[in-house]
Amino acid sequence: MPRLILEGKVFHLKEEESVLDCLLRHEIEVNYGCQAGVCQSCLLQSEGEVPEQAQKGLKETLRVQNYFLACQCQPQHDLVIKRPVQENFQAEVISLEHLTPEVVRLRLSIPEGFQYRPGQFLNLFHEGQSRSYSLASLPNEPFLELHVRRVPGGLFSQWIFQDLTRGKRVEMSAAQGECFYTPGRAGQPLLMIGTGTGLAPLYGIARDALAQGHTGPIRLYHGSSIPEGLYLQAELREWMARHSNFSYVACQSRGAVADGVRAGRAVEIALQEERDLKGWRVFLCGNPEMVKAAQRGCFLAGASVQDIYSDPFLPAASS
Ligand SMILES: Cc1cc2nc3c(=O)[nH]c(=O)nc-3n(C[C@H](O)[C@H](O)[C@H](O)COP(=O)(O)OP(=O)(O)OC[C@H]3O[C@@H](n4cnc5c(N)ncnc54)[C@H](O)[C@@H]3O)c2cc1C
């Protein structure tokens, strides 16, 4: 079986074991998050070539330097690997605001040299672990904005809801991900479907599109199973009054709904209303099941695969 050589130590891989699993089995401290090749927390660098699958989703600049995702890498030959020189950033908490009892708006200072596109995500680090959070702010705003949902017993959400206060410092990664607005096709219709804090990236992307003069329709469907998950409703309705090409539909999948809220799942309501998605650009964020169903539904309704951008909010896998 192939071996891993890290910092002079040799580790023997088991059959079909990933590099990440092998390192964790040997109790090597290594960053990781979703273990599904999305969050890119487990990025490592190899001296030689790595399997193609282990570089899926990485930027070309990283690929040519043999960076790879440890969770996706099952090498067929020995690998000499090292931890990347990580460009991490420190930011200060500017404010924490409860948008509902279940969702907090966390604003951070912008560290020097930190660059991003609205809708990308960053990884926060805490107690040797990391979690991804999407960027809802615009680069010309004087803060980074994250929307964090309370997850019962969740390490990071508990830390953010209970321990973080104004002035505290947090460590974070560079911005990552491909889910953002690119100008160039100003008249193209945009469909956005998000559940829970899946609204965060869409809030950033929609504002970015409007700020960049997007003229085509922008249809935002926000879903939650509970009323407390449907945050920022007043502001989003206000956008509709200000921008004739923007529409917003709040969808609640369980229980009695308030005035102006549609009963049902966001993905089903969106696909009932927008039946022909040929030529549309689609953004899907939040619950991984919803994202999967919506990818399929949007493709079947005519959207091209290259025009579907998605960020499933996969929970961090436990070790
Ligand atoms: C690309 C990406 C972007 C993300 N963006 C955001 C964002 O903008 N805002 C945001 O709030 N979250 C976002 N997430 C999810 C976030 O990274 C964390 O997974 C989430 O905050 C829970 O972390 P935690 O440490 O509080 O819970 P953990 O300690 O990881 O989990 C505690 C328990 O809750 C379970 N659990 C975790 N998440 C969920 C869930 N969603 N539903 C049900 N059970 C769950 C776990 O399996 C575990 O049993 C994103 C994830 C990804 C991959």
mmCIF file with all atom_site columns, N, CA and C in Angstrom, residues 46-100:
data_model
loop_
_atom_site.group_PDB
_atom_site.id
_atom_site.type_symbol
_atom_site.label_atom_id
_atom_site.label_alt_id
_atom_site.label_comp_id
_atom_site.label_asym_id
_atom_site.label_entity_id
_atom_site.label_seq_id
_atom_site.pdbx_PDB_ins_code
_atom_site.Cartn_x
_atom_site.Cartn_y
_atom_site.Cartn_z
_atom_site.occupancy
_atom_site.B_iso_or_equiv
_atom_site.pdbx_formal_charge
_atom_site.auth_seq_id
_atom_site.auth_comp_id
_atom_site.auth_asym_id
_atom_site.auth_atom_id
_atom_site.pdbx_PDB_model_num
ATOM 1   N N  . SER A 1 46  ? 1.633   18.520 -2.275  1.00 0.00 ? 46  SER A N  1
ATOM 2   C CA . SER A 1 46  ? 2.437   17.321 -2.500  1.00 0.00 ? 46  SER A CA 1
ATOM 3   C C  . SER A 1 46  ? 3.667   17.679 -3.336  1.00 0.00 ? 46  SER A C  1
ATOM 4   N N  . GLU A 1 47  ? 4.736   16.885 -3.159  1.00 0.00 ? 47  GLU A N  1
ATOM 5   C CA . GLU A 1 47  ? 5.914   17.136 -4.000  1.00 0.00 ? 47  GLU A CA 1
ATOM 6   C C  . GLU A 1 47  ? 5.706   16.586 -5.400  1.00 0.00 ? 47  GLU A C  1
ATOM 7   N N  . GLY A 1 48  ? 4.840   15.565 -5.526  1.00 0.00 ? 48  GLY A N  1
ATOM 8   C CA . GLY A 1 48  ? 4.599   14.978 -6.849  1.00 0.00 ? 48  GLY A CA 1
ATOM 9   C C  . GLY A 1 48  ? 3.142   15.101 -7.226  1.00 0.00 ? 48  GLY A C  1
ATOM 10  N N  . GLU A 1 49  ? 2.801   14.472 -8.355  1.00 0.00 ? 49  GLU A N  1
ATOM 11  C CA . GLU A 1 49  ? 1.424   14.554 -8.848  1.00 0.00 ? 49  GLU A CA 1
ATOM 12  C C  . GLU A 1 49  ? 0.443   13.828 -7.923  1.00 0.00 ? 49  GLU A C  1
ATOM 13  N N  . VAL A 1 50  ? -0.778  14.315 -7.914  1.00 0.00 ? 50  VAL A N  1
ATOM 14  C CA . VAL A 1 50  ? -1.819  13.695 -7.081  1.00 0.00 ? 50  VAL A CA 1
ATOM 15  C C  . VAL A 1 50  ? -2.996  13.312 -7.974  1.00 0.00 ? 50  VAL A C  1
ATOM 16  N N  . PRO A 1 51  ? -3.882  12.418 -7.514  1.00 0.00 ? 51  PRO A N  1
ATOM 17  C CA . PRO A 1 51  ? -5.034  12.048 -8.356  1.00 0.00 ? 51  PRO A CA 1
ATOM 18  C C  . PRO A 1 51  ? -5.878  13.281 -8.706  1.00 0.00 ? 51  PRO A C  1
ATOM 19  N N  . GLU A 1 52  ? -6.414  13.265 -9.923  1.00 0.00 ? 52  GLU A N  1
ATOM 20  C CA . GLU A 1 52  ? -7.196  14.407 -10.429 1.00 0.00 ? 52  GLU A CA 1
ATOM 21  C C  . GLU A 1 52  ? -8.350  14.770 -9.489  1.00 0.00 ? 52  GLU A C  1
ATOM 22  N N  . GLN A 1 53  ? -9.008  13.722 -8.966  1.00 0.00 ? 53  GLN A N  1
ATOM 23  C CA . GLN A 1 53  ? -10.170 13.914 -8.091  1.00 0.00 ? 53  GLN A CA 1
ATOM 24  C C  . GLN A 1 53  ? -9.820  14.793 -6.877  1.00 0.00 ? 53  GLN A C  1
ATOM 25  N N  . ALA A 1 54  ? -8.556  14.686 -6.425  1.00 0.00 ? 54  ALA A N  1
ATOM 26  C CA . ALA A 1 54  ? -8.135  15.408 -5.219  1.00 0.00 ? 54  ALA A CA 1
ATOM 27  C C  . ALA A 1 54  ? -7.915  16.895 -5.489  1.00 0.00 ? 54  ALA A C  1
ATOM 28  N N  . GLN A 1 55  ? -7.980  17.301 -6.770  1.00 0.00 ? 55  GLN A N  1
ATOM 29  C CA . GLN A 1 55  ? -7.767  18.716 -7.092  1.00 0.00 ? 55  GLN A CA 1
ATOM 30  C C  . GLN A 1 55  ? -9.036  19.361 -7.646  1.00 0.00 ? 55  GLN A C  1
ATOM 31  N N  . LYS A 1 56  ? -10.147 18.594 -7.608  1.00 0.00 ? 56  LYS A N  1
ATOM 32  C CA . LYS A 1 56  ? -11.407 19.100 -8.169  1.00 0.00 ? 56  LYS A CA 1
ATOM 33  C C  . LYS A 1 56  ? -11.844 20.351 -7.404  1.00 0.00 ? 56  LYS A C  1
ATOM 34  N N  . GLY A 1 57  ? -12.161 21.413 -8.143  1.00 0.00 ? 57  GLY A N  1
ATOM 35  C CA . GLY A 1 57  ? -12.646 22.641 -7.510  1.00 0.00 ? 57  GLY A CA 1
ATOM 36  C C  . GLY A 1 57  ? -11.544 23.598 -7.100  1.00 0.00 ? 57  GLY A C  1
ATOM 37  N N  . LEU A 1 58  ? -10.280 23.174 -7.218  1.00 0.00 ? 58  LEU A N  1
ATOM 38  C CA . LEU A 1 58  ? -9.181  24.076 -6.838  1.00 0.00 ? 58  LEU A CA 1
ATOM 39  C C  . LEU A 1 58  ? -8.848  25.000 -8.009  1.00 0.00 ? 58  LEU A C  1
ATOM 40  N N  . LYS A 1 59  ? -8.357  26.169 -7.665  1.00 0.00 ? 59  LYS A N  1
ATOM 41  C CA . LYS A 1 59  ? -7.947  27.100 -8.715  1.00 0.00 ? 59  LYS A CA 1
ATOM 42  C C  . LYS A 1 59  ? -6.750  26.529 -9.457  1.00 0.00 ? 59  LYS A C  1
ATOM 43  N N  . GLU A 1 60  ? -6.624  26.903 -10.742 1.00 0.00 ? 60  GLU A N  1
ATOM 44  C CA . GLU A 1 60  ? -5.527  26.425 -11.572 1.00 0.00 ? 60  GLU A CA 1
ATOM 45  C C  . GLU A 1 60  ? -4.171  26.736 -10.917 1.00 0.00 ? 60  GLU A C  1
ATOM 46  N N  . THR A 1 61  ? -4.078  27.921 -10.324 1.00 0.00 ? 61  THR A N  1
ATOM 47  C CA . THR A 1 61  ? -2.817  28.331 -9.688  1.00 0.00 ? 61  THR A CA 1
ATOM 48  C C  . THR A 1 61  ? -2.434  27.370 -8.557  1.00 0.00 ? 61  THR A C  1
ATOM 49  N N  . LEU A 1 62  ? -3.409  26.805 -7.891  1.00 0.00 ? 62  LEU A N  1
ATOM 50  C CA . LEU A 1 62  ? -3.126  25.840 -6.820  1.00 0.00 ? 62  LEU A CA 1
ATOM 51  C C  . LEU A 1 62  ? -2.829  24.467 -7.408  1.00 0.00 ? 62  LEU A C  1
ATOM 52  N N  . ARG A 1 63  ? -3.573  24.128 -8.461  1.00 0.00 ? 63  ARG A N  1
ATOM 53  C CA . ARG A 1 63  ? -3.409  22.793 -9.076  1.00 0.00 ? 63  ARG A CA 1
ATOM 54  C C  . ARG A 1 63  ? -1.977  22.599 -9.586  1.00 0.00 ? 63  ARG A C  1
ATOM 55  N N  . VAL A 1 64  ? -1.468  23.632 -10.285 1.00 0.00 ? 64  VAL A N  1
ATOM 56  C CA . VAL A 1 64  ? -0.133  23.455 -10.877 1.00 0.00 ? 64  VAL A CA 1
ATOM 57  C C  . VAL A 1 64  ? 0.947   23.335 -9.795  1.00 0.00 ? 64  VAL A C  1
ATOM 58  N N  . GLN A 1 65  ? 0.632   23.773 -8.592  1.00 0.00 ? 65  GLN A N  1
ATOM 59  C CA . GLN A 1 65  ? 1.620   23.651 -7.504  1.00 0.00 ? 65  GLN A CA 1
ATOM 60  C C  . GLN A 1 65  ? 1.386   22.380 -6.675  1.00 0.00 ? 65  GLN A C  1
ATOM 61  N N  . ASN A 1 66  ? 0.568   21.480 -7.214  1.00 0.00 ? 66  ASN A N  1
ATOM 62  C CA . ASN A 1 66  ? 0.279   20.192 -6.570  1.00 0.00 ? 66  ASN A CA 1
ATOM 63  C C  . ASN A 1 66  ? -0.423  20.325 -5.215  1.00 0.00 ? 66  ASN A C  1
ATOM 64  N N  . TYR A 1 67  ? -1.192  21.411 -5.074  1.00 0.00 ? 67  TYR A N  1
ATOM 65  C CA . TYR A 1 67  ? -2.053  21.469 -3.882  1.00 0.00 ? 67  TYR A CA 1
ATOM 66  C C  . TYR A 1 67  ? -3.181  20.475 -4.105  1.00 0.00 ? 67  TYR A C  1
ATOM 67  N N  . PHE A 1 68  ? -3.713  19.919 -3.021  1.00 0.00 ? 68  PHE A N  1
ATOM 68  C CA . PHE A 1 68  ? -4.805  18.958 -3.166  1.00 0.00 ? 68  PHE A CA 1
ATOM 69  C C  . PHE A 1 68  ? -5.643  18.928 -1.894  1.00 0.00 ? 68  PHE A C  1
ATOM 70  N N  . LEU A 1 69  ? -6.839  18.333 -2.027  1.00 0.00 ? 69  LEU A N  1
ATOM 71  C CA . LEU A 1 69  ? -7.736  18.214 -0.872  1.00 0.00 ? 69  LEU A CA 1
ATOM 72  C C  . LEU A 1 69  ? -7.530  16.847 -0.230  1.00 0.00 ? 69  LEU A C  1
ATOM 73  N N  . ALA A 1 70  ? -7.049  16.854 0.993   1.00 0.00 ? 70  ALA A N  1
ATOM 74  C CA . ALA A 1 70  ? -6.696  15.591 1.652   1.00 0.00 ? 70  ALA A CA 1
ATOM 75  C C  . ALA A 1 70  ? -7.893  14.654 1.765   1.00 0.00 ? 70  ALA A C  1
ATOM 76  N N  . CYS A 1 71  ? -9.113  15.232 1.920   1.00 0.00 ? 71  CYS A N  1
ATOM 77  C CA . CYS A 1 71  ? -10.287 14.368 2.114   1.00 0.00 ? 71  CYS A CA 1
ATOM 78  C C  . CYS A 1 71  ? -10.672 13.642 0.828   1.00 0.00 ? 71  CYS A C  1
ATOM 79  N N  . GLN A 1 72  ? -10.223 14.168 -0.314  1.00 0.00 ? 72  GLN A N  1
ATOM 80  C CA . GLN A 1 72  ? -10.602 13.583 -1.610  1.00 0.00 ? 72  GLN A CA 1
ATOM 81  C C  . GLN A 1 72  ? -9.462  12.782 -2.234  1.00 0.00 ? 72  GLN A C  1
ATOM 82  N N  . CYS A 1 73  ? -8.351  12.618 -1.510  1.00 0.00 ? 73  CYS A N  1
ATOM 83  C CA . CYS A 1 73  ? -7.153  12.042 -2.115  1.00 0.00 ? 73  CYS A CA 1
ATOM 84  C C  . CYS A 1 73  ? -6.900  10.605 -1.654  1.00 0.00 ? 73  CYS A C  1
ATOM 85  N N  . GLN A 1 74  ? -6.997  9.679  -2.598  1.00 0.00 ? 74  GLN A N  1
ATOM 86  C CA . GLN A 1 74  ? -6.641  8.271  -2.321  1.00 0.00 ? 74  GLN A CA 1
ATOM 87  C C  . GLN A 1 74  ? -5.501  7.919  -3.269  1.00 0.00 ? 74  GLN A C  1
ATOM 88  N N  . PRO A 1 75  ? -4.263  8.193  -2.875  1.00 0.00 ? 75  PRO A N  1
ATOM 89  C CA . PRO A 1 75  ? -3.153  8.035  -3.816  1.00 0.00 ? 75  PRO A CA 1
ATOM 90  C C  . PRO A 1 75  ? -2.852  6.569  -4.129  1.00 0.00 ? 75  PRO A C  1
ATOM 91  N N  . GLN A 1 76  ? -2.311  6.365  -5.335  1.00 0.00 ? 76  GLN A N  1
ATOM 92  C CA . GLN A 1 76  ? -1.939  5.003  -5.755  1.00 0.00 ? 76  GLN A CA 1
ATOM 93  C C  . GLN A 1 76  ? -0.430  4.792  -5.578  1.00 0.00 ? 76  GLN A C  1
ATOM 94  N N  . HIS A 1 77  ? 0.287   5.840  -5.211  1.00 0.00 ? 77  HIS A N  1
ATOM 95  C CA . HIS A 1 77  ? 1.735   5.724  -5.001  1.00 0.00 ? 77  HIS A CA 1
ATOM 96  C C  . HIS A 1 77  ? 2.126   6.598  -3.802  1.00 0.00 ? 77  HIS A C  1
ATOM 97  N N  . ASP A 1 78  ? 3.380   6.443  -3.347  1.00 0.00 ? 78  ASP A N  1
ATOM 98  C CA . ASP A 1 78  ? 3.833   7.213  -2.185  1.00 0.00 ? 78  ASP A CA 1
ATOM 99  C C  . ASP A 1 78  ? 3.727   8.722  -2.452  1.00 0.00 ? 78  ASP A C  1
ATOM 100 N N  . LEU A 1 79  ? 3.382   9.457  -1.407  1.00 0.00 ? 79  LEU A N  1
ATOM 101 C CA . LEU A 1 79  ? 3.303   10.918 -1.553  1.00 0.00 ? 79  LEU A CA 1
ATOM 102 C C  . LEU A 1 79  ? 4.111   11.585 -0.458  1.00 0.00 ? 79  LEU A C  1
ATOM 103 N N  . VAL A 1 80  ? 4.958   12.525 -0.851  1.00 0.00 ? 80  VAL A N  1
ATOM 104 C CA . VAL A 1 80  ? 5.621   13.369 0.136   1.00 0.00 ? 80  VAL A CA 1
ATOM 105 C C  . VAL A 1 80  ? 4.788   14.643 0.210   1.00 0.00 ? 80  VAL A C  1
ATOM 106 N N  . ILE A 1 81  ? 4.228   14.900 1.383   1.00 0.00 ? 81  ILE A N  1
ATOM 107 C CA . ILE A 1 81  ? 3.273   16.007 1.478   1.00 0.00 ? 81  ILE A CA 1
ATOM 108 C C  . ILE A 1 81  ? 3.704   17.008 2.538   1.00 0.00 ? 81  ILE A C  1
ATOM 109 N N  . LYS A 1 82  ? 3.183   18.221 2.397   1.00 0.00 ? 82  LYS A N  1
ATOM 110 C CA . LYS A 1 82  ? 3.427   19.222 3.445   1.00 0.00 ? 82  LYS A CA 1
ATOM 111 C C  . LYS A 1 82  ? 2.189   20.087 3.635   1.00 0.00 ? 82  LYS A C  1
ATOM 112 N N  . ARG A 1 83  ? 2.160   20.729 4.783   1.00 0.00 ? 83  ARG A N  1
ATOM 113 C CA . ARG A 1 83  ? 1.040   21.628 5.043   1.00 0.00 ? 83  ARG A CA 1
ATOM 114 C C  . ARG A 1 83  ? 1.281   22.902 4.242   1.00 0.00 ? 83  ARG A C  1
ATOM 115 N N  . PRO A 1 84  ? 0.220   23.517 3.709   1.00 0.00 ? 84  PRO A N  1
ATOM 116 C CA . PRO A 1 84  ? 0.445   24.729 2.921   1.00 0.00 ? 84  PRO A CA 1
ATOM 117 C C  . PRO A 1 84  ? 0.830   25.889 3.826   1.00 0.00 ? 84  PRO A C  1
ATOM 118 N N  . VAL A 1 85  ? 1.588   26.810 3.254   1.00 0.00 ? 85  VAL A N  1
ATOM 119 C CA . VAL A 1 85  ? 1.847   28.033 4.003   1.00 0.00 ? 85  VAL A CA 1
ATOM 120 C C  . VAL A 1 85  ? 0.534   28.799 3.908   1.00 0.00 ? 85  VAL A C  1
ATOM 121 N N  . GLN A 1 86  ? -0.213  28.785 5.003   1.00 0.00 ? 86  GLN A N  1
ATOM 122 C CA . GLN A 1 86  ? -1.562  29.322 4.916   1.00 0.00 ? 86  GLN A CA 1
ATOM 123 C C  . GLN A 1 86  ? -1.587  30.817 5.108   1.00 0.00 ? 86  GLN A C  1
ATOM 124 N N  . GLU A 1 87  ? -2.336  31.448 4.212   1.00 0.00 ? 87  GLU A N  1
ATOM 125 C CA . GLU A 1 87  ? -2.498  32.882 4.369   1.00 0.00 ? 87  GLU A CA 1
ATOM 126 C C  . GLU A 1 87  ? -3.757  33.102 5.193   1.00 0.00 ? 87  GLU A C  1
ATOM 127 N N  . ASN A 1 88  ? -3.586  33.013 6.502   1.00 0.00 ? 88  ASN A N  1
ATOM 128 C CA . ASN A 1 88  ? -4.745  33.256 7.355   1.00 0.00 ? 88  ASN A CA 1
ATOM 129 C C  . ASN A 1 88  ? -4.799  34.722 7.757   1.00 0.00 ? 88  ASN A C  1
ATOM 130 N N  . PHE A 1 89  ? -5.983  35.122 8.179   1.00 0.00 ? 89  PHE A N  1
ATOM 131 C CA . PHE A 1 89  ? -6.197  36.528 8.519   1.00 0.00 ? 89  PHE A CA 1
ATOM 132 C C  . PHE A 1 89  ? -6.792  36.633 9.919   1.00 0.00 ? 89  PHE A C  1
ATOM 133 N N  . GLN A 1 90  ? -6.559  37.749 10.545  1.00 0.00 ? 90  GLN A N  1
ATOM 134 C CA . GLN A 1 90  ? -7.177  38.048 11.848  1.00 0.00 ? 90  GLN A CA 1
ATOM 135 C C  . GLN A 1 90  ? -8.152  39.190 11.642  1.00 0.00 ? 90  GLN A C  1
ATOM 136 N N  . ALA A 1 91  ? -9.337  39.060 12.208  1.00 0.00 ? 91  ALA A N  1
ATOM 137 C CA . ALA A 1 91  ? -10.306 40.159 12.115  1.00 0.00 ? 91  ALA A CA 1
ATOM 138 C C  . ALA A 1 91  ? -10.889 40.416 13.496  1.00 0.00 ? 91  ALA A C  1
ATOM 139 N N  . GLU A 1 92  ? -11.463 41.608 13.652  1.00 0.00 ? 92  GLU A N  1
ATOM 140 C CA . GLU A 1 92  ? -12.051 41.965 14.941  1.00 0.00 ? 92  GLU A CA 1
ATOM 141 C C  . GLU A 1 92  ? -13.567 41.997 14.795  1.00 0.00 ? 92  GLU A C  1
ATOM 142 N N  . VAL A 1 93  ? -14.260 41.561 15.834  1.00 0.00 ? 93  VAL A N  1
ATOM 143 C CA . VAL A 1 93  ? -15.728 41.604 15.792  1.00 0.00 ? 93  VAL A CA 1
ATOM 144 C C  . VAL A 1 93  ? -16.159 43.064 15.925  1.00 0.00 ? 93  VAL A C  1
ATOM 145 N N  . ILE A 1 94  ? -16.900 43.540 14.927  1.00 0.00 ? 94  ILE A N  1
ATOM 146 C CA . ILE A 1 94  ? -17.414 44.919 14.968  1.00 0.00 ? 94  ILE A CA 1
ATOM 147 C C  . ILE A 1 94  ? -18.788 44.926 15.634  1.00 0.00 ? 94  ILE A C  1
ATOM 148 N N  . SER A 1 95  ? -19.637 43.964 15.266  1.00 0.00 ? 95  SER A N  1
ATOM 149 C CA . SER A 1 95  ? -20.964 43.908 15.888  1.00 0.00 ? 95  SER A CA 1
ATOM 150 C C  . SER A 1 95  ? -21.601 42.533 15.719  1.00 0.00 ? 95  SER A C  1
ATOM 151 N N  . LEU A 1 96  ? -22.523 42.248 16.604  1.00 0.00 ? 96  LEU A N  1
ATOM 152 C CA . LEU A 1 96  ? -23.326 41.020 16.531  1.00 0.00 ? 96  LEU A CA 1
ATOM 153 C C  . LEU A 1 96  ? -24.775 41.438 16.706  1.00 0.00 ? 96  LEU A C  1
ATOM 154 N N  . GLU A 1 97  ? -25.614 41.107 15.755  1.00 0.00 ? 97  GLU A N  1
ATOM 155 C CA . GLU A 1 97  ? -27.010 41.550 15.829  1.00 0.00 ? 97  GLU A CA 1
ATOM 156 C C  . GLU A 1 97  ? -27.917 40.354 15.589  1.00 0.00 ? 97  GLU A C  1
ATOM 157 N N  . HIS A 1 98  ? -28.852 40.125 16.498  1.00 0.00 ? 98  HIS A N  1
ATOM 158 C CA . HIS A 1 98  ? -29.804 39.028 16.289  1.00 0.00 ? 98  HIS A CA 1
ATOM 159 C C  . HIS A 1 98  ? -30.856 39.477 15.285  1.00 0.00 ? 98  HIS A C  1
ATOM 160 N N  . LEU A 1 99  ? -30.860 38.866 14.111  1.00 0.00 ? 99  LEU A N  1
ATOM 161 C CA . LEU A 1 99  ? -31.874 39.204 13.097  1.00 0.00 ? 99  LEU A CA 1
ATOM 162 C C  . LEU A 1 99  ? -33.179 38.497 13.444  1.00 0.00 ? 99  LEU A C  1
ATOM 163 N N  . THR A 1 100 ? -33.071 37.298 14.014  1.00 0.00 ? 100 THR A N  1
ATOM 164 C CA . THR A 1 100 ? -34.187 36.582 14.653  1.00 0.00 ? 100 THR A CA 1
ATOM 165 C C  . THR A 1 100 ? -33.506 35.813 15.798  1.00 0.00 ? 100 THR A C  1
#
